[in-house]
mmCIF file of C-alpha atoms in Angstrom:
data_model
loop_
_atom_site.group_PDB
_atom_site.id
_atom_site.type_symbol
_atom_site.label_atom_id
_atom_site.label_comp_id
_atom_site.label_asym_id
_atom_site.label_seq_id
_atom_site.Cartn_x
_atom_site.Cartn_y
_atom_site.Cartn_z
ATOM 1 C CA UNK A 8 0.049 -0.142 -0.199
ATOM 2 C CA UNK A 9 1.448 3.030 -0.904
ATOM 3 C CA UNK A 10 2.131 5.671 1.995
ATOM 4 C CA UNK A 11 3.300 9.372 2.260
ATOM 5 C CA UNK A 12 4.445 10.964 5.108
ATOM 6 C CA UNK A 13 5.216 14.768 5.573
ATOM 7 C CA UNK A 14 7.247 16.526 8.131
ATOM 8 C CA UNK A 15 9.050 19.902 8.826
ATOM 9 C CA UNK A 16 6.141 21.781 9.601
ATOM 10 C CA UNK A 17 6.000 24.254 12.192
ATOM 11 C CA UNK A 18 5.343 28.342 13.597
ATOM 12 C CA UNK A 19 7.289 30.769 11.586
ATOM 13 C CA UNK A 20 7.694 34.166 11.520
ATOM 14 C CA UNK A 21 6.261 36.452 8.352
ATOM 15 C CA UNK A 22 9.008 36.259 5.830
ATOM 16 C CA UNK A 23 10.688 33.312 7.175
ATOM 17 C CA UNK A 24 11.410 29.668 5.424
ATOM 18 C CA UNK A 25 10.434 26.560 6.023
ATOM 19 C CA UNK A 26 11.282 23.330 4.392
ATOM 20 C CA UNK A 27 8.851 20.436 4.391
ATOM 21 C CA UNK A 28 9.119 16.711 3.428
ATOM 22 C CA UNK A 29 7.556 13.968 2.140
ATOM 23 C CA UNK A 30 9.130 10.884 2.679
ATOM 24 C CA UNK A 31 7.058 7.667 0.547
ATOM 25 C CA UNK A 32 7.043 4.094 0.785
ATOM 26 C CA UNK A 33 5.364 1.232 -0.580
ATOM 27 C CA UNK A 34 5.060 2.490 -4.543
ATOM 28 C CA UNK A 35 7.718 3.340 -7.355
ATOM 29 C CA UNK A 36 8.514 6.414 -5.930
ATOM 30 C CA UNK A 37 10.738 7.117 -8.791
ATOM 31 C CA UNK A 38 8.280 6.342 -11.913
ATOM 32 C CA UNK A 39 5.597 9.049 -10.701
ATOM 33 C CA UNK A 40 4.724 12.464 -10.471
ATOM 34 C CA UNK A 41 4.493 14.189 -6.874
ATOM 35 C CA UNK A 42 2.846 17.406 -5.930
ATOM 36 C CA UNK A 43 1.751 19.824 -3.325
ATOM 37 C CA UNK A 44 -1.149 20.491 -2.086
ATOM 38 C CA UNK A 45 -2.536 22.806 0.753
ATOM 39 C CA UNK A 46 -5.688 23.105 2.965
ATOM 40 C CA UNK A 47 -5.989 26.367 4.228
ATOM 41 C CA UNK A 48 -7.719 27.005 8.252
ATOM 42 C CA UNK A 49 -11.461 27.523 5.767
ATOM 43 C CA UNK A 50 -11.043 24.135 4.483
ATOM 44 C CA UNK A 51 -10.003 25.622 0.928
ATOM 45 C CA UNK A 52 -7.783 23.164 -0.867
ATOM 46 C CA UNK A 53 -4.955 24.674 -3.456
ATOM 47 C CA UNK A 54 -2.902 23.193 -6.092
ATOM 48 C CA UNK A 55 0.767 24.652 -5.118
ATOM 49 C CA UNK A 56 3.373 22.296 -7.082
ATOM 50 C CA UNK A 57 4.562 19.743 -9.497
ATOM 51 C CA UNK A 58 7.108 17.591 -10.106
ATOM 52 C CA UNK A 59 7.293 15.045 -12.847
ATOM 53 C CA UNK A 60 9.318 12.114 -11.842
ATOM 54 C CA UNK A 61 12.533 13.086 -13.669
ATOM 55 C CA UNK A 62 12.227 16.387 -12.629
ATOM 56 C CA UNK A 63 12.765 18.541 -15.819
ATOM 57 C CA UNK A 64 8.826 19.227 -15.508
ATOM 58 C CA UNK A 65 8.044 21.825 -13.208
ATOM 59 C CA UNK A 66 5.223 23.668 -12.367
ATOM 60 C CA UNK A 67 3.876 26.360 -9.495
ATOM 61 C CA UNK A 68 0.680 28.118 -8.409
ATOM 62 C CA UNK A 69 0.936 31.816 -9.390
ATOM 63 C CA UNK A 70 0.255 32.422 -5.254
ATOM 64 C CA UNK A 71 3.874 30.404 -4.515
ATOM 65 C CA UNK A 72 6.013 30.976 -7.763
ATOM 66 C CA UNK A 73 9.202 33.181 -6.848
ATOM 67 C CA UNK A 74 8.854 31.400 -3.355
ATOM 68 C CA UNK A 75 8.633 28.226 -3.303
ATOM 69 C CA UNK A 76 11.129 25.387 -4.929
ATOM 70 C CA UNK A 77 9.773 21.595 -5.358
ATOM 71 C CA UNK A 78 12.345 19.275 -5.801
ATOM 72 C CA UNK A 79 13.048 15.456 -5.237
ATOM 73 C CA UNK A 80 15.332 12.497 -4.281
ATOM 74 C CA UNK A 81 14.532 9.153 -6.071
ATOM 75 C CA UNK A 82 17.313 7.636 -4.499
ATOM 76 C CA UNK A 83 15.985 8.546 -0.959
ATOM 77 C CA UNK A 84 12.173 8.146 -1.994
ATOM 78 C CA UNK A 85 11.681 11.872 -0.883
ATOM 79 C CA UNK A 86 9.999 15.083 -2.169
ATOM 80 C CA UNK A 87 10.799 18.156 -0.760
ATOM 81 C CA UNK A 88 9.408 21.923 -1.087
ATOM 82 C CA UNK A 89 11.534 24.352 0.405
ATOM 83 C CA UNK A 90 9.162 27.650 0.939
ATOM 84 C CA UNK A 91 10.939 31.049 1.285
ATOM 85 C CA UNK A 92 9.740 34.721 2.131
ATOM 86 C CA UNK A 93 6.685 33.055 3.719
ATOM 87 C CA UNK A 94 3.341 35.309 4.353
ATOM 88 C CA UNK A 95 0.500 34.927 6.700
ATOM 89 C CA UNK A 96 -1.762 33.714 3.717
ATOM 90 C CA UNK A 97 0.180 30.482 3.395
ATOM 91 C CA UNK A 98 -0.903 29.367 6.567
ATOM 92 C CA UNK A 99 -2.208 25.948 5.679
ATOM 93 C CA UNK A 100 -1.899 22.357 5.928
ATOM 94 C CA UNK A 101 0.580 20.968 3.466
ATOM 95 C CA UNK A 102 -0.025 17.607 1.451
ATOM 96 C CA UNK A 103 2.309 15.793 -0.504
ATOM 97 C CA UNK A 104 -0.021 13.784 -2.911
ATOM 98 C CA UNK A 105 0.643 11.549 -5.678
ATOM 99 C CA UNK A 106 -0.295 11.948 -9.772
ATOM 100 C CA UNK A 107 -2.479 9.550 -10.714
ATOM 101 C CA UNK A 108 -0.544 7.350 -13.110
ATOM 102 C CA UNK A 109 -3.418 7.347 -16.278
ATOM 103 C CA UNK A 110 -4.513 10.553 -15.061
ATOM 104 C CA UNK A 111 -1.625 12.565 -14.434
ATOM 105 C CA UNK A 112 -3.319 15.818 -12.628
ATOM 106 C CA UNK A 113 -5.112 14.024 -10.233
ATOM 107 C CA UNK A 114 -4.333 12.911 -6.952
ATOM 108 C CA UNK A 115 -4.616 9.493 -5.878
ATOM 109 C CA UNK A 116 -2.434 9.367 -2.845
ATOM 110 C CA UNK A 117 -2.246 11.954 0.058
ATOM 111 C CA UNK A 118 0.090 12.168 2.991
ATOM 112 C CA UNK A 119 -1.492 13.172 6.181
ATOM 113 C CA UNK A 120 -0.150 16.555 6.189
ATOM 114 C CA UNK A 121 1.902 18.957 8.187
ATOM 115 C CA UNK A 122 1.117 22.107 9.803
ATOM 116 C CA UNK A 123 2.607 25.406 8.397
ATOM 117 C CA UNK A 124 1.545 28.138 10.539
ATOM 118 C CA UNK A 125 3.017 31.917 9.181
ATOM 119 C CA UNK A 126 2.566 34.388 12.468
ATOM 120 C CA UNK A 127 4.174 37.158 14.312
ATOM 121 C CA UNK B 103 -8.161 30.885 -13.961
ATOM 122 C CA UNK B 104 -11.188 27.765 -13.816
ATOM 123 C CA UNK B 105 -13.387 28.511 -10.896
ATOM 124 C CA UNK B 106 -15.157 25.610 -9.538
ATOM 125 C CA UNK B 107 -18.552 26.914 -8.110
ATOM 126 C CA UNK B 108 -19.898 23.607 -5.874
ATOM 127 C CA UNK B 109 -23.619 23.272 -4.839
ATOM 128 C CA UNK B 110 -25.060 23.199 -2.675
ATOM 129 C CA UNK B 111 -22.654 24.473 0.120
ATOM 130 C CA UNK B 112 -24.103 21.803 2.952
ATOM 131 C CA UNK B 113 -26.999 18.852 2.003
ATOM 132 C CA UNK B 114 -28.593 17.261 4.830
ATOM 133 C CA UNK B 115 -29.911 13.687 4.054
ATOM 134 C CA UNK B 116 -30.880 10.133 6.079
ATOM 135 C CA UNK B 117 -29.075 6.951 5.347
ATOM 136 C CA UNK B 118 -30.420 5.144 2.625
ATOM 137 C CA UNK B 119 -30.958 8.376 0.356
ATOM 138 C CA UNK B 120 -29.896 9.364 -2.975
ATOM 139 C CA UNK B 121 -27.428 12.506 -2.676
ATOM 140 C CA UNK B 122 -26.786 14.542 -5.942
ATOM 141 C CA UNK B 123 -23.882 16.820 -5.684
ATOM 142 C CA UNK B 124 -23.154 19.429 -8.559
ATOM 143 C CA UNK B 125 -20.189 21.319 -9.768
ATOM 144 C CA UNK B 126 -19.944 23.841 -12.282
ATOM 145 C CA UNK B 127 -17.189 25.238 -14.547
ATOM 146 C CA UNK B 128 -16.241 28.581 -15.057
ATOM 147 C CA UNK B 129 -15.404 27.614 -18.377
ATOM 148 C CA UNK B 130 -15.233 24.596 -20.486
ATOM 149 C CA UNK B 131 -12.881 21.615 -18.797
ATOM 150 C CA UNK B 132 -14.009 18.708 -21.314
ATOM 151 C CA UNK B 133 -13.945 15.623 -18.469
ATOM 152 C CA UNK B 134 -11.268 16.664 -16.983
ATOM 153 C CA UNK B 135 -13.077 16.349 -13.797
ATOM 154 C CA UNK B 136 -12.330 14.362 -10.452
ATOM 155 C CA UNK B 137 -14.280 14.289 -6.899
ATOM 156 C CA UNK B 138 -12.876 13.992 -3.342
ATOM 157 C CA UNK B 139 -14.475 12.990 -0.101
ATOM 158 C CA UNK B 140 -12.650 13.987 2.865
ATOM 159 C CA UNK B 141 -13.497 13.218 6.604
ATOM 160 C CA UNK B 142 -12.514 14.876 9.675
ATOM 161 C CA UNK B 143 -8.807 14.738 10.202
ATOM 162 C CA UNK B 144 -7.814 12.743 7.156
ATOM 163 C CA UNK B 145 -6.696 13.707 4.065
ATOM 164 C CA UNK B 146 -9.254 13.719 0.853
ATOM 165 C CA UNK B 147 -9.691 10.513 -0.819
ATOM 166 C CA UNK B 148 -9.531 10.056 -4.710
ATOM 167 C CA UNK B 149 -13.235 8.841 -5.551
ATOM 168 C CA UNK B 150 -13.917 9.938 -9.327
ATOM 169 C CA UNK B 151 -11.445 10.766 -12.093
ATOM 170 C CA UNK B 152 -12.258 12.005 -15.760
ATOM 171 C CA UNK B 153 -15.947 12.591 -14.570
ATOM 172 C CA UNK B 154 -16.840 9.038 -14.312
ATOM 173 C CA UNK B 155 -14.289 6.602 -13.449
ATOM 174 C CA UNK B 156 -14.535 5.129 -9.848
ATOM 175 C CA UNK B 157 -10.942 5.313 -8.326
ATOM 176 C CA UNK B 158 -9.711 1.876 -7.245
ATOM 177 C CA UNK B 159 -11.286 1.016 -4.561
ATOM 178 C CA UNK B 160 -14.425 3.062 -4.483
ATOM 179 C CA UNK B 161 -17.784 1.398 -4.065
ATOM 180 C CA UNK B 162 -20.029 1.373 -7.060
ATOM 181 C CA UNK B 163 -22.670 3.566 -4.716
ATOM 182 C CA UNK B 164 -20.644 6.287 -6.237
ATOM 183 C CA UNK B 165 -21.118 7.488 -9.760
ATOM 184 C CA UNK B 166 -19.653 10.756 -11.922
ATOM 185 C CA UNK B 167 -21.485 12.582 -14.787
ATOM 186 C CA UNK B 168 -20.942 15.210 -16.737
ATOM 187 C CA UNK B 169 -19.045 17.118 -19.517
ATOM 188 C CA UNK B 170 -17.840 20.646 -20.512
ATOM 189 C CA UNK B 171 -18.844 22.908 -17.330
ATOM 190 C CA UNK B 172 -21.790 20.982 -15.560
ATOM 191 C CA UNK B 173 -20.940 18.036 -12.953
ATOM 192 C CA UNK B 174 -22.671 15.752 -11.216
ATOM 193 C CA UNK B 175 -21.574 13.178 -7.906
ATOM 194 C CA UNK B 176 -24.192 11.000 -7.217
ATOM 195 C CA UNK B 177 -24.177 8.653 -4.150
ATOM 196 C CA UNK B 178 -27.245 6.085 -4.987
ATOM 197 C CA UNK B 179 -27.759 5.088 -1.034
ATOM 198 C CA UNK B 180 -26.287 6.490 1.782
ATOM 199 C CA UNK B 181 -24.165 4.871 4.491
ATOM 200 C CA UNK B 182 -23.200 6.532 7.328
ATOM 201 C CA UNK B 183 -19.721 6.622 6.264
ATOM 202 C CA UNK B 184 -20.762 8.699 3.330
ATOM 203 C CA UNK B 185 -21.254 11.469 5.377
ATOM 204 C CA UNK B 186 -18.163 13.983 4.770
ATOM 205 C CA UNK B 187 -17.054 17.165 2.650
ATOM 206 C CA UNK B 188 -16.657 16.741 -0.574
ATOM 207 C CA UNK B 189 -14.597 18.319 -3.245
ATOM 208 C CA UNK B 190 -14.491 18.631 -7.425
ATOM 209 C CA UNK B 191 -11.022 19.474 -9.029
ATOM 210 C CA UNK B 192 -10.500 20.031 -12.708
ATOM 211 C CA UNK B 193 -7.357 19.224 -14.041
ATOM 212 C CA UNK B 194 -7.819 20.954 -17.540
ATOM 213 C CA UNK B 195 -5.561 24.175 -17.145
ATOM 214 C CA UNK B 196 -3.713 23.510 -14.231
ATOM 215 C CA UNK B 197 -5.495 22.462 -10.713
ATOM 216 C CA UNK B 198 -8.296 24.055 -8.919
ATOM 217 C CA UNK B 199 -10.916 22.953 -6.569
ATOM 218 C CA UNK B 200 -14.280 23.821 -5.713
ATOM 219 C CA UNK B 201 -14.935 25.156 -1.750
ATOM 220 C CA UNK B 202 -16.910 21.857 -1.223
ATOM 221 C CA UNK B 203 -20.130 20.473 -0.343
ATOM 222 C CA UNK B 204 -20.684 19.403 3.257
ATOM 223 C CA UNK B 205 -23.075 15.917 3.117
ATOM 224 C CA UNK B 206 -24.258 15.855 6.758
ATOM 225 C CA UNK B 207 -26.976 13.742 8.343
ATOM 226 C CA UNK B 208 -29.972 14.729 8.730
#
């Protein structure tokens, strides 16, 4: 069974940085595209970043472009999100999610999420 | 950005009843639409993709329909575990989600 476990969330001041990690197991991580999706305290879901299996195709939502960087290490079965210049509105649960193999752009496995709180 | 509008915001029904949830897109998304279920304290779970295909392990009481801008998720006979939040999501142009429909016990 596929499993995704996020870590690295926490409380940070506006303008600060955090690095999230997502450890994958139970599937061929190196063959799969991966994403970060966040959910605000009001329960709104927002896709924020995509990376394909070879790391040669990357997309970002406009809301995080230039501030967040997605990356992966297939040897370590791990996905990362470097978050810089954090803002209050970045407060959310952050999920890593696997792209559906036959429907890239849908998310068939999700982690349990890690909470990022941006506040002074 | 493609905006997805879900209705109703809250749906109150009893176990055994039929549930019909709607999702309307601000522009054509063809059939590139998915539905997710989220229970308290859990991550979303993929139910339906490409408007009408059930994801692996999803019970047959869940079905999806529609194309273009209007989509429907139907739960034919509600089980107690179906009361949850439901989201639609499109992948036609980047990915966006609807604001959700809360399915609650009447």
